[in-house]
Amino acid sequence: MGKGVRARRLFSTSDGVEEAARILRADGLVAFATETVYGLGADATSPQAVARIYAAKGRPAFNPLIAHVADTDAARREGRFSPMAERLARHFWPGPLTLVLPLAETASVCELARAGLDTIALRVPAHAVALELLRHAGRPIAAPSANRSGHVSPVDADHVLEDLGETIEAVLDSGATPVGVESTIVACLADRAVLLRPGGAPRAEIEAIVGPLSAAEKGKVSAPGMLASHYAPRARLRLGAAQLEPGEAGLDFGGSFPHSSGAMILDLAPDRDLARAAANLYAYLRRLDASGAASIAVAPVPVTGLGEAIADRLARAAAPRPEKSLI
Ligand code: TXA
Ligand code: MG
């Protein structure tokens, strides 16, 4: 652990999970693993607790949070499900799909967690420890990715402690997260499904259930967190590279880079398996960044299946940075 770290590392035993739930019920912040990335959890019904998430992340309060719940019944108390939303929940939950729904009258999630919107983002994560934690907490848990705003999302407990070790109460360490990229976000507000963010649930699988997804309307930021520069390492990224320039580090896919002596090259998936590439993406970006290279050459990755989410995150990581990051 780095200096100044004060967060406790809890383990996914029944004692660890109960202690994590106790901290959450007392307005504390606990980072926990989901199948996608580590989330920074707080009681979604408590404005005091949710305010601490925004402060810890350095996240603007106009950016709403996903409420995590243990099952679809709990989700139905928070959001109004259209028949289309019901079909998606039945097929994908628990799993890496977030549904944005009209707010239900019985909703308990506080206005701050929703950034004042009359819609709500809901998800049931496919991770045994996360589900156990949600059941013990007994209320929706708001959880953005457990990184400082604009940084690369954490896929293990050490990443969480590097970014937030001094500002949160605990991290529930459950090892590496299996999917590695955030959930797919789909809005079901009228009688169509709109893709707000590609992610761990591939487009084709969703379209097989509800037909073609609509694109989010241009000029209208429907997932306020989806600003251009995001998920950014310190180094610049050069996308679609065929080989390394002198001094560059390399993020390869399928062994496409010629050998470059002395350079650090990590291959997302030598066998071109996109699920493996997604799982390795953020950890490899962190390692290449830590090499000190000013630029990272990134090999082309096919934009099919999970490749759509990978391409989206790489494009954001490569986008020009605002002077002072807003996100
Ligand atoms: O996989 C994931 O989704 C992870 C894990 C921890 O569950 N969470 C995550 O949260 O990626 P976050 O906060 O980094 O991204 C949530 C996104 C943001 O872009 C936010 O703007 C959008 O969801 N969002 C939340 N509520 C919304 C709403 N009511 N309408 C539209 N977009 C919403
Ligand atoms: Mg995030």
Coordinates of C-alpha atoms and ligand atoms in Angstrom, one line a residue:
M1 CA 0.0 0.0 0.0
G2 CA 1.2 3.5 -0.7
K3 CA 1.9 6.1 1.9
G4 CA -1.1 7.8 3.5
V5 CA -3.4 4.8 2.8
R6 CA -6.0 4.5 5.5
A7 CA -8.6 2.3 3.8
R8 CA -9.1 -1.1 5.3
R9 CA -8.7 -4.1 3.1
L10 CA -11.5 -6.5 3.8
F11 CA -11.7 -10.0 2.3
S12 CA -14.7 -11.7 0.9
T13 CA -15.4 -13.9 3.9
S14 CA -18.8 -13.6 5.6
D15 CA -17.2 -11.4 8.3
G16 CA -15.7 -9.2 5.6
V17 CA -18.9 -8.8 3.7
E18 CA -20.9 -8.1 6.9
E19 CA -18.4 -5.5 8.0
A20 CA -18.5 -3.8 4.5
A21 CA -22.4 -3.7 4.7
R22 CA -22.2 -2.2 8.2
I23 CA -19.9 0.6 6.9
L24 CA -22.3 1.2 4.0
R25 CA -25.3 1.5 6.3
A26 CA -23.4 4.0 8.4
D27 CA -22.8 6.3 5.4
G28 CA -19.3 5.1 4.7
L29 CA -17.6 4.4 1.4
V30 CA -16.7 0.8 0.5
A31 CA -15.2 -0.2 -2.9
F32 CA -16.2 -3.6 -4.0
A33 CA -15.7 -5.9 -7.0
T34 CA -18.4 -6.4 -9.6
E35 CA -18.0 -8.6 -12.7
T36 CA -17.0 -5.5 -14.7
V37 CA -14.8 -3.2 -12.6
Y38 CA -14.5 -2.2 -8.9
G39 CA -17.3 0.1 -7.8
L40 CA -17.1 2.8 -5.2
G41 CA -20.2 2.0 -3.1
A42 CA -22.3 4.2 -0.9
D43 CA -25.9 4.0 0.4
A44 CA -27.9 5.3 -2.6
T45 CA -30.7 6.5 -0.3
S46 CA -28.5 8.8 1.7
P47 CA -27.5 12.2 0.3
Q48 CA -24.7 12.4 2.9
A49 CA -23.2 9.2 1.7
V50 CA -23.6 9.9 -2.0
A51 CA -22.1 13.4 -1.5
R52 CA -18.9 11.6 -0.3
I53 CA -18.7 9.7 -3.6
Y54 CA -18.7 12.9 -5.6
A55 CA -16.0 14.3 -3.3
A56 CA -13.8 11.2 -3.3
K57 CA -13.9 10.9 -7.1
G58 CA -13.6 14.6 -7.8
R59 CA -16.8 14.0 -9.9
P60 CA -19.2 16.8 -10.9
A61 CA -22.6 16.4 -9.3
F62 CA -24.3 16.6 -12.6
N63 CA -23.1 13.1 -13.4
P64 CA -25.6 10.6 -12.1
L65 CA -24.7 7.2 -10.5
I66 CA -25.8 3.7 -11.2
A67 CA -27.8 2.1 -8.4
H68 CA -26.9 -1.5 -7.8
V69 CA -29.5 -3.9 -6.4
A70 CA -29.6 -7.6 -5.5
D71 CA -32.4 -8.6 -7.8
T72 CA -35.1 -7.5 -10.3
D73 CA -37.8 -7.1 -7.6
A74 CA -35.6 -4.5 -5.8
A75 CA -35.0 -2.8 -9.2
R76 CA -38.8 -2.6 -9.8
R77 CA -39.2 -0.5 -6.6
E78 CA -36.8 2.1 -8.1
G79 CA -37.6 2.1 -11.8
R80 CA -40.6 1.6 -14.1
F81 CA -40.0 -1.3 -16.4
S82 CA -41.5 -1.3 -19.9
P83 CA -42.1 -4.7 -21.5
M84 CA -38.8 -4.2 -23.4
A85 CA -36.9 -3.5 -20.1
E86 CA -38.5 -6.6 -18.5
R87 CA -37.2 -8.7 -21.4
L88 CA -33.7 -7.3 -21.0
A89 CA -33.6 -7.7 -17.3
R90 CA -34.8 -11.3 -17.6
H91 CA -32.1 -12.1 -20.1
F92 CA -29.1 -10.2 -18.7
W93 CA -29.5 -9.9 -14.9
P94 CA -27.5 -10.6 -13.0
G95 CA -25.0 -9.3 -15.6
P96 CA -23.1 -6.4 -17.2
L97 CA -26.1 -4.4 -18.4
T98 CA -27.4 -1.2 -16.9
L99 CA -30.9 -0.1 -17.6
V100 CA -31.9 3.6 -17.5
L101 CA -35.7 3.7 -16.7
P102 CA -38.3 6.3 -15.6
L103 CA -38.2 6.8 -11.9
A104 CA -40.8 4.8 -10.0
E105 CA -43.0 6.4 -7.4
T106 CA -41.7 4.0 -4.8
A107 CA -38.1 4.9 -5.5
S108 CA -35.8 5.2 -2.5
V109 CA -32.6 6.4 -4.4
C110 CA -31.9 10.0 -3.4
E111 CA -32.0 12.9 -5.9
L112 CA -28.3 13.6 -5.6
A113 CA -27.5 10.0 -6.8
R114 CA -29.7 10.7 -9.8
A115 CA -28.2 14.2 -10.3
G116 CA -31.7 15.5 -10.2
L117 CA -33.0 13.5 -13.2
D118 CA -36.4 11.8 -13.2
T119 CA -34.8 8.7 -14.6
I120 CA -32.6 6.1 -12.9
A121 CA -29.8 3.8 -13.9
L122 CA -30.1 0.3 -12.4
R123 CA -28.1 -2.9 -12.5
V124 CA -27.9 -6.3 -10.8
P125 CA -24.2 -7.3 -11.0
A126 CA -23.2 -10.9 -11.7
H127 CA -20.7 -11.3 -8.9
A128 CA -21.4 -13.5 -5.9
V129 CA -19.6 -11.2 -3.4
A130 CA -21.3 -8.1 -4.7
L131 CA -24.7 -9.7 -4.5
E132 CA -24.0 -10.9 -1.0
L133 CA -23.0 -7.3 0.0
L134 CA -26.1 -5.9 -1.6
R135 CA -28.3 -8.3 0.3
H136 CA -26.6 -7.5 3.6
A137 CA -26.8 -3.7 2.9
G138 CA -30.6 -4.1 2.2
R139 CA -30.8 -1.0 0.1
P140 CA -29.7 0.2 -3.3
I141 CA -26.0 1.0 -3.4
A142 CA -24.7 3.7 -5.7
A143 CA -21.4 2.8 -7.3
P144 CA -19.4 4.5 -10.0
S145 CA -16.1 3.0 -11.0
A146 CA -13.7 3.3 -8.0
N147 CA -11.2 5.6 -9.6
R148 CA -10.6 9.3 -9.5
S149 CA -12.7 11.0 -12.1
G150 CA -11.1 10.7 -15.6
H151 CA -8.6 8.0 -14.5
V152 CA -8.5 4.4 -15.8
S153 CA -11.1 2.2 -14.0
P154 CA -9.8 -0.3 -11.4
V155 CA -9.9 -4.0 -12.0
D156 CA -8.2 -5.0 -8.8
A157 CA -8.1 -3.9 -5.2
D158 CA -4.6 -2.4 -5.5
H159 CA -5.8 -0.1 -8.3
V160 CA -8.6 1.2 -6.0
L161 CA -6.1 1.9 -3.1
E162 CA -3.7 3.7 -5.4
D163 CA -6.5 6.2 -6.4
L164 CA -8.7 6.3 -3.3
G165 CA -6.8 4.7 -0.4
E166 CA -6.8 8.0 1.5
T167 CA -10.5 8.8 1.1
I168 CA -12.5 5.7 1.6
E169 CA -13.2 3.5 4.6
A170 CA -12.5 0.1 3.0
V171 CA -12.1 -2.0 -0.1
L172 CA -13.7 -5.5 -0.2
D173 CA -10.9 -7.4 -2.0
S174 CA -12.2 -10.1 -4.3
G175 CA -9.3 -10.3 -6.7
A176 CA -9.4 -9.3 -10.3
T177 CA -12.7 -8.5 -12.0
P178 CA -13.5 -11.0 -14.8
V179 CA -15.1 -8.8 -17.5
G180 CA -12.8 -5.8 -17.2
V181 CA -14.8 -3.1 -19.0
E182 CA -17.9 -1.3 -17.6
S183 CA -21.5 -2.4 -18.1
T184 CA -23.4 -1.6 -21.3
I185 CA -25.9 1.1 -20.7
V186 CA -29.3 1.0 -22.4
A187 CA -32.1 3.5 -21.9
C188 CA -35.7 2.1 -22.0
L189 CA -37.7 5.3 -21.6
A190 CA -40.2 5.0 -24.4
D191 CA -41.0 2.0 -26.6
R192 CA -37.4 1.7 -27.9
A193 CA -34.0 0.9 -26.5
V194 CA -31.2 3.4 -26.9
L195 CA -27.6 2.5 -26.5
L196 CA -25.9 5.0 -24.2
R197 CA -22.6 3.2 -23.6
P198 CA -21.2 0.1 -25.2
G199 CA -19.8 -2.3 -22.5
G200 CA -19.7 -5.8 -21.1
A201 CA -22.9 -7.0 -22.7
P202 CA -22.3 -7.1 -26.5
R203 CA -24.6 -5.2 -28.8
A204 CA -25.5 -8.3 -30.9
E205 CA -26.7 -10.1 -27.7
I206 CA -29.0 -7.2 -26.8
E207 CA -30.3 -6.8 -30.3
A208 CA -31.2 -10.5 -30.4
I209 CA -33.6 -9.7 -27.5
V210 CA -35.1 -6.3 -28.4
G211 CA -34.2 -5.7 -32.1
P212 CA -31.9 -2.9 -33.4
L213 CA -30.7 -0.4 -30.7
S214 CA -31.2 3.3 -31.4
A215 CA -28.2 5.6 -31.1
A216 CA -28.3 8.3 -28.5
E217 CA -29.4 11.6 -30.0
K218 CA -26.5 13.8 -31.2
G219 CA -25.9 17.0 -29.2
K220 CA -27.9 15.6 -26.3
V221 CA -25.6 14.0 -23.7
S222 CA -27.9 11.3 -22.5
A223 CA -25.3 9.5 -20.3
P224 CA -23.7 12.7 -18.8
G225 CA -20.6 10.8 -17.9
M226 CA -19.8 10.1 -21.5
L227 CA -17.7 13.2 -22.1
A228 CA -14.9 12.7 -24.7
S229 CA -11.8 12.5 -22.6
H230 CA -12.2 9.7 -20.0
Y231 CA -10.5 6.5 -18.9
A232 CA -7.3 8.3 -19.5
P233 CA -3.8 7.2 -18.6
R234 CA -1.0 9.9 -18.3
A235 CA 0.7 8.9 -21.5
R236 CA -0.7 9.8 -24.9
L237 CA -2.3 7.0 -26.9
R238 CA -1.6 6.5 -30.7
L239 CA -4.5 4.4 -32.0
G240 CA -4.4 2.0 -35.0
A241 CA -0.6 1.8 -34.9
A242 CA 1.2 -0.8 -37.1
Q243 CA 4.4 -0.6 -35.2
L244 CA 6.2 1.3 -32.4
E245 CA 7.9 4.7 -32.9
P246 CA 11.2 5.1 -31.0
G247 CA 10.6 5.6 -27.2
E248 CA 7.0 4.3 -27.4
A249 CA 5.5 1.6 -25.3
G250 CA 3.0 -0.8 -27.1
L251 CA -0.4 -2.2 -26.5
D252 CA -0.7 -5.0 -28.9
F253 CA -3.6 -7.2 -30.1
G254 CA -3.0 -10.6 -31.7
G255 CA 0.8 -10.3 -31.9
S256 CA 0.6 -7.7 -34.7
F257 CA 3.6 -5.5 -33.6
P258 CA 7.0 -6.5 -35.0
H259 CA 9.6 -7.1 -32.2
S260 CA 11.0 -3.8 -30.9
S261 CA 14.1 -4.2 -28.7
G262 CA 14.0 -2.5 -25.3
A263 CA 10.3 -1.4 -25.7
M264 CA 7.7 -2.6 -23.3
I265 CA 4.9 -4.3 -25.3
L266 CA 1.8 -6.0 -23.7
D267 CA -0.5 -8.0 -25.9
L268 CA -4.2 -7.8 -24.9
A269 CA -4.9 -11.2 -26.5
P270 CA -2.3 -13.0 -28.5
D271 CA -5.1 -15.4 -29.5
R272 CA -7.4 -12.5 -30.6
D273 CA -10.0 -13.5 -27.9
L274 CA -11.9 -10.2 -27.3
A275 CA -13.1 -11.3 -23.8
R276 CA -9.5 -11.7 -22.8
A277 CA -8.6 -8.4 -24.3
A278 CA -11.4 -6.6 -22.4
A279 CA -10.3 -8.2 -19.1
N280 CA -6.7 -7.1 -19.7
L281 CA -7.4 -3.6 -21.0
Y282 CA -7.2 -1.4 -17.9
A283 CA -4.5 -3.3 -16.1
Y284 CA -2.3 -3.2 -19.2
L285 CA -2.9 0.5 -19.7
R286 CA -1.8 1.1 -16.1
R287 CA 1.3 -1.0 -16.5
L288 CA 2.3 0.7 -19.8
D289 CA 1.7 4.1 -18.2
A290 CA 3.9 3.2 -15.2
S291 CA 6.7 2.4 -17.7
G292 CA 7.1 6.2 -18.0
A293 CA 6.7 6.2 -21.9
A294 CA 5.3 9.5 -23.1
S295 CA 3.3 7.7 -25.8
I296 CA 1.6 4.3 -26.1
A297 CA 1.1 2.8 -29.6
V298 CA -2.1 0.8 -29.8
A299 CA -2.7 -1.9 -32.3
P300 CA -6.0 -2.1 -34.1
V301 CA -8.7 -4.1 -32.3
P302 CA -11.8 -5.5 -34.2
V303 CA -15.0 -3.6 -33.4
T304 CA -17.2 -6.6 -33.0
G305 CA -18.6 -8.1 -29.8
L306 CA -16.7 -6.8 -26.8
G307 CA -14.5 -5.0 -29.2
E308 CA -17.0 -2.2 -29.4
A309 CA -16.6 -1.4 -25.7
I310 CA -12.8 -1.7 -26.0
A311 CA -12.7 0.7 -29.0
D312 CA -14.9 3.1 -27.2
R313 CA -12.7 3.2 -24.1
L314 CA -9.5 3.5 -26.2
A315 CA -11.0 6.4 -28.2
R316 CA -11.8 8.2 -24.9
A317 CA -8.4 7.5 -23.5
A318 CA -6.8 9.0 -26.6
A319 CA -9.1 12.1 -26.8
P320 CA -7.6 15.5 -26.2
R321 CA -7.6 16.3 -22.5
P322 CA -9.3 19.4 -21.1
E323 CA -6.9 21.7 -19.2
K324 CA -8.5 20.7 -16.0
S325 CA -10.5 17.5 -16.2
L326 CA -14.2 18.0 -15.6
I327 CA -14.8 14.3 -15.3
Ligands
TXA1 O1 -19.8 -1.6 -14.9 C1 -20.3 -0.5 -14.4 O2 -21.3 0.0 -14.9 C2 -19.5 0.1 -13.2 C3 -19.7 -0.9 -12.1 C4 -19.1 -0.4 -10.8 O3 -21.0 -1.2 -11.9 N1 -20.0 1.4 -12.9 C5 -19.8 2.4 -13.7 O4 -20.3 3.6 -13.2 O5 -19.2 2.4 -14.7 P1 -19.9 5.1 -13.8 O6 -20.5 6.0 -12.8 O7 -18.4 5.1 -14.0 O8 -20.7 5.2 -15.1 C6 -22.1 5.3 -15.1 C7 -22.6 6.0 -16.3 C8 -22.2 7.5 -16.4 O9 -21.7 7.8 -17.7 C9 -23.5 8.2 -16.1 O10 -23.6 9.5 -16.7 C10 -24.5 7.2 -16.6 O11 -24.0 6.0 -16.3 N2 -25.8 7.4 -16.0 C11 -26.2 7.2 -14.7 N3 -27.5 7.5 -14.5 C12 -28.0 7.9 -15.7 C13 -29.3 8.3 -16.1 N4 -30.3 8.4 -15.3 N5 -29.4 8.6 -17.4 C14 -28.4 8.5 -18.3 N6 -27.1 8.1 -17.9 C15 -26.9 7.8 -16.6
MG2 MG -16.3 5.5 -14.6

